[in-house]
Short mmCIF file of C-alpha atoms in Angstrom, two decimals:
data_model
loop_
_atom_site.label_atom_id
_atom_site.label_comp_id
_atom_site.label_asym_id
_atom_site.label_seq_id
_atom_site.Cartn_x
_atom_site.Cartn_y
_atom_site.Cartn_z
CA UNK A 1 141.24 -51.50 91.91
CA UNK A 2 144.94 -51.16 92.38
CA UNK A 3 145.75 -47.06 91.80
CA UNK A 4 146.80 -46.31 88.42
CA UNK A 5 145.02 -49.34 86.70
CA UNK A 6 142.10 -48.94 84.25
CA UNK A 7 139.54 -51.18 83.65
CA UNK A 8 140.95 -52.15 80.51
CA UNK A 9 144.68 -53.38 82.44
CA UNK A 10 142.60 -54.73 84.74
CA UNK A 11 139.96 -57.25 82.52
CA UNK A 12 143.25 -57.76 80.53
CA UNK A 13 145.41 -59.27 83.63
CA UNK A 14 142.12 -61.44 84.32
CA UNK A 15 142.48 -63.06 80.60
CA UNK A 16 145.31 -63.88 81.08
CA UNK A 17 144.82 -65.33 84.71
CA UNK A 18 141.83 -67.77 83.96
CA UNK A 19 144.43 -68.58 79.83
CA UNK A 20 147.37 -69.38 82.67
CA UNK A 21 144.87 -71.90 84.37
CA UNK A 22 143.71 -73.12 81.64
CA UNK A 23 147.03 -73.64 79.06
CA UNK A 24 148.05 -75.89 82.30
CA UNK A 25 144.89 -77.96 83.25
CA UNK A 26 143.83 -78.81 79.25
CA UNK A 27 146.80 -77.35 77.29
CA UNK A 28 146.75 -75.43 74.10
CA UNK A 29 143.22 -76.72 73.07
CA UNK A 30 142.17 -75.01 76.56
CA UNK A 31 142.94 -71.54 75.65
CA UNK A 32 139.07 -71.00 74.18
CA UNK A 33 138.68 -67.51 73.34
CA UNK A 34 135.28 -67.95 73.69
CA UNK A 35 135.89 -70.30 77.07
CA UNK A 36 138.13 -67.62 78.57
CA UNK A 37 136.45 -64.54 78.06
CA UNK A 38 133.43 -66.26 79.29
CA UNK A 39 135.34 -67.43 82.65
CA UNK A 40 136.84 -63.97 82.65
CA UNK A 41 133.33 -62.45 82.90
CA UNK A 42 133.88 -60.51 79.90
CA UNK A 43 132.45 -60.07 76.34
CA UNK A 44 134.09 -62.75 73.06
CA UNK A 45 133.56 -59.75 71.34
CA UNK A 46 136.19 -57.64 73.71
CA UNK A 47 138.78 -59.91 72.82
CA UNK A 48 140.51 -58.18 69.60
CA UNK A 49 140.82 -55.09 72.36
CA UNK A 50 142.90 -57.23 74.24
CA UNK A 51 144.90 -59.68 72.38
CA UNK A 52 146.24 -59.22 68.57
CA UNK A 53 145.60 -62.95 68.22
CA UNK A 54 144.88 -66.11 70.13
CA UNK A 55 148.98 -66.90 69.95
CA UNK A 56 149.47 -63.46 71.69
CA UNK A 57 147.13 -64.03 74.72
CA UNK A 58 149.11 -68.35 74.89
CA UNK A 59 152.31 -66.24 74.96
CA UNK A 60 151.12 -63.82 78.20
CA UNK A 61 149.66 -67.08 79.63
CA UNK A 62 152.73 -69.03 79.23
CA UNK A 63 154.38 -66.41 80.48
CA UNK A 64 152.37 -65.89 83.40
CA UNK A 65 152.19 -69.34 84.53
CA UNK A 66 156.02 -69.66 84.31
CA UNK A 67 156.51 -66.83 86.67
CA UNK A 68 153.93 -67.93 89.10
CA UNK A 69 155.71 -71.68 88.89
CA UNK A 70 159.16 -70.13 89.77
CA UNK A 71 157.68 -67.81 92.47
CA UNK A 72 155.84 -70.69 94.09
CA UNK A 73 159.16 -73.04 94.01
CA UNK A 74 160.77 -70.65 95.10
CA UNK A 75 158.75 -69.75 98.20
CA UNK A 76 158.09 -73.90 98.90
CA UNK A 77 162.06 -74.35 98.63
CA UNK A 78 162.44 -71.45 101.31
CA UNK A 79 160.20 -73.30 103.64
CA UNK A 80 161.70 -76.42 103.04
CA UNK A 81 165.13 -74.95 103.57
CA UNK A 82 163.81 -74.37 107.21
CA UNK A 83 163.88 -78.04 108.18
CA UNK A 84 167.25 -78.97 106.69
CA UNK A 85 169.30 -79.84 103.58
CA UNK A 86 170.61 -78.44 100.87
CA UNK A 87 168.81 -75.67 98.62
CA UNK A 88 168.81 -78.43 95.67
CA UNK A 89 166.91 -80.97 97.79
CA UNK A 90 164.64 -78.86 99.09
CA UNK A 91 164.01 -78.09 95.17
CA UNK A 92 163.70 -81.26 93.99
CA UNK A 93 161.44 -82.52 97.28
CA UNK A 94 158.94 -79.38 96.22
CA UNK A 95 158.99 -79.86 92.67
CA UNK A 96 158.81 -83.75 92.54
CA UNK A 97 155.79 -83.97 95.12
CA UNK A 98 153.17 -86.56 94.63
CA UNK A 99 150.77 -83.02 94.80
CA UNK A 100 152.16 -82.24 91.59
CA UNK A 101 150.81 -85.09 89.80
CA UNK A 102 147.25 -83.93 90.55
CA UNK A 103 147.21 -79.62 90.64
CA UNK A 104 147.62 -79.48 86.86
CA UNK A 105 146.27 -76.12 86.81
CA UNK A 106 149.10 -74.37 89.65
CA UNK A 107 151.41 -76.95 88.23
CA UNK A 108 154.76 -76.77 86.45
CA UNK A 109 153.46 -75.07 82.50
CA UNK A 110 156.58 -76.52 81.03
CA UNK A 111 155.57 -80.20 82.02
CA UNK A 112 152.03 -79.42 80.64
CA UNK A 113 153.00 -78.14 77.31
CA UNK A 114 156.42 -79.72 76.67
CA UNK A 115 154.87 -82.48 74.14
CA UNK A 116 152.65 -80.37 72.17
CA UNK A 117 155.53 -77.57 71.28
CA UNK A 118 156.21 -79.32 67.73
CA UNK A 119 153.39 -77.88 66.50
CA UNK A 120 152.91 -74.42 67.73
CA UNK A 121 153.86 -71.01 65.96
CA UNK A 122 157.25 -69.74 66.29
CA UNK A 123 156.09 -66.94 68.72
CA UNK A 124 154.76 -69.71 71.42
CA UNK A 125 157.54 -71.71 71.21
CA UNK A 126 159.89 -68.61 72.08
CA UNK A 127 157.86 -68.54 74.80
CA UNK A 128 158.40 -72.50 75.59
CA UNK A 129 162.54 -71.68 75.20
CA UNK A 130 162.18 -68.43 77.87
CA UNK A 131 160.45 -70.76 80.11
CA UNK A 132 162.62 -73.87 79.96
CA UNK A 133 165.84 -71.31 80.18
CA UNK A 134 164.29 -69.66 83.11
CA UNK A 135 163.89 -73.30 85.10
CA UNK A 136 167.22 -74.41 84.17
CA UNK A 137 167.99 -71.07 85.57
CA UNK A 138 166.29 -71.68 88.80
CA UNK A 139 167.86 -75.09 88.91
CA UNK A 140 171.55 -74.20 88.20
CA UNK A 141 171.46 -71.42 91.36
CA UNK A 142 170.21 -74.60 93.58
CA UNK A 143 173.15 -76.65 92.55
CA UNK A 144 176.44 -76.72 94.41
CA UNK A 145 178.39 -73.82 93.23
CA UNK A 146 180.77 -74.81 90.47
CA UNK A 147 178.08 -76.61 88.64
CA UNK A 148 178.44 -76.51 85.30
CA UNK A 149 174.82 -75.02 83.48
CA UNK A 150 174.75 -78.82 81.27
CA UNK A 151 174.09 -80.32 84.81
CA UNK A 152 171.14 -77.62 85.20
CA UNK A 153 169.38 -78.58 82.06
CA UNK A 154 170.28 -82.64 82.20
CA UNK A 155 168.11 -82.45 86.12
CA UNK A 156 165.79 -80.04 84.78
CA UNK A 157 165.07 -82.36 81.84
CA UNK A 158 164.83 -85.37 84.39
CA UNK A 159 162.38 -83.40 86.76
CA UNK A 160 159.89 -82.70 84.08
CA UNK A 161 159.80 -85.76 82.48
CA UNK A 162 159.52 -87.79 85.55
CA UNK A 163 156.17 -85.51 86.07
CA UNK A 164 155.30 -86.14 82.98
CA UNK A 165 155.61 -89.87 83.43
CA UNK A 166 153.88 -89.78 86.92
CA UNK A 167 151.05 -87.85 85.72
CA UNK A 168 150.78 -90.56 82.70
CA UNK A 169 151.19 -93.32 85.36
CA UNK A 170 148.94 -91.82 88.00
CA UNK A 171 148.19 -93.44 91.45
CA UNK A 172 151.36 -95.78 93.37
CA UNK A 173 153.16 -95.93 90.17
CA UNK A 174 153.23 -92.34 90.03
CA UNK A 175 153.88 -91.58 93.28
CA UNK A 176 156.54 -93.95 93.58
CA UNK A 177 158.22 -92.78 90.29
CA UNK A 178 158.87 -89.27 91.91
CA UNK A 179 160.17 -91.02 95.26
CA UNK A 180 162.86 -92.62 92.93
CA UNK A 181 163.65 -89.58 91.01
CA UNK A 182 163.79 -87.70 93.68
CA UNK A 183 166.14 -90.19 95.62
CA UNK A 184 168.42 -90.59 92.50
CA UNK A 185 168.74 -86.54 91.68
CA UNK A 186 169.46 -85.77 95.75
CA UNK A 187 171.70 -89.03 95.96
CA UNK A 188 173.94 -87.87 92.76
CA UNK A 189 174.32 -84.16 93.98
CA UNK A 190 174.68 -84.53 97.67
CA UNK A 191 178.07 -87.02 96.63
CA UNK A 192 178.89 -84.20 94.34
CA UNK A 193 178.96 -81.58 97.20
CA UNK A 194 181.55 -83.53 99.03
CA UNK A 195 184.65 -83.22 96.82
#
C-alpha cells in the first residue's frame, strides 16, 4: 500500500483501472457496475461509496485511459526518436501500428468511443472534448514548429479514423490502411519541414 492511501483510495483507483480496460475493449456497454466491481474484487453493493453514478466512474475511466494513452505515446515516440526522424513520425509510426488494431483494451480511448459520443450525457462527453483536446495537444507539439493548431486536429482526426477503419477492416486490409496513412501524414509534413 503506497503511504498515505486508505483502503478506500485504494479499491477506488482499482474501479477505475479494470472501467479504463473495459470502456476501451467493449465501450460504454462495458462499464458493468456489477462486471467491474466484480473484476475489481469488490462488493456491487460498495459502489454508491465510490462513484455518485455510473456516468461519474465512465468520466474517471475516460479520463484514466486518456492519460495512460498519452503517457504510453509518449514514451513509444521517445524510443522511436532513438533510431531517427522527426518527433511527428515517430508519432504517427507508434500510433498507426498494425498492434493497435488488435490491443483494444491499452489502445487509443478516443478511437474506441468516438462513434458512440452522440448519445452519452453531457458530463461524458466533456470528458470525450478534454480527451480529443489533449491528443490534438500531443499532436500539435510533434509538428514542425509554426504549425498552425487546425493542422493538429485535421491529422489527429485522420489518425483515429484510419484506426477506426483498420480495426473495422481487420487483417491485410487493415494493416495496409495504416501503412498508407502513415505514409501520406509523414510524406505531407516532412515536405512541410523543408520551407
Amino acid at each position: 500500500m503506497l503511504k498515505g492511501q486508505s483502503r478506500k483510495e485504494l479499491s477506488h483507483a482499482r474501479i477505475v483501472d479494470v472501467a479504463s480496460k473495459a470502456i476501451r475493449r467493449a465501450g460504454y456497454r462495458g462499464i458493468g457496475v456489477a462486471d467491474i466491481m466484480k473484476e475489481a474484487g469488490l462488493t456491487h453493493g460498495g459502489f454508491y461509496a465510490h462513484f455518485d453514478s455510473r456516468d461519474a466512474l465512465v468520466v474517471e475511466a475516460m479520463a484514466k485511459a486518456g492519460q495512460e494513452n498519452i503517457a504510453s505515446l509518449l514514451q513509444a515516440t521517445e524510443r522511436r526518436l532513438t533510431q531517427g526522424g522527426t518527433r511527428f513520425q515517430a508519432l504517427v509510426e507508434t500510433y498507426l501500428n498494425a498492434a493497435h488494431i488488435e490491443r483494444m483494451e491499452d489502445g487509443c480511448v478516443i478511437a474506441a468511443l468516438s462513434s458512440e459520443m452522440t448519445r452519452q450525457e453531457d458530463v461524458v462527453r466533456e470528458e470525450a472534448r478534454r480527451r480529443v483536446d489533449a491528443m490534438v495537444a500531443l499532436v500539435h507539439s510533434a509538428l514542425p514548429d509554426g504549425s498552425e493548431e487546425s493542422e493538429a486536429a485535421v491529422v489527429t482526426a485522420t489518425m483515429v479514423g484510419a484506426l477506426q477503419l483498420a480495426r473495422t477492416l481487420g487483417g491485410k486490409a487493415g494493416s495496409a490502411l495504416l501503412v498508407q496513412t502513415r505514409q501520406a501524414l509523414i510524406g505531407r509534413h516532412q515536405h512541410s519541414t523543408h520551407h
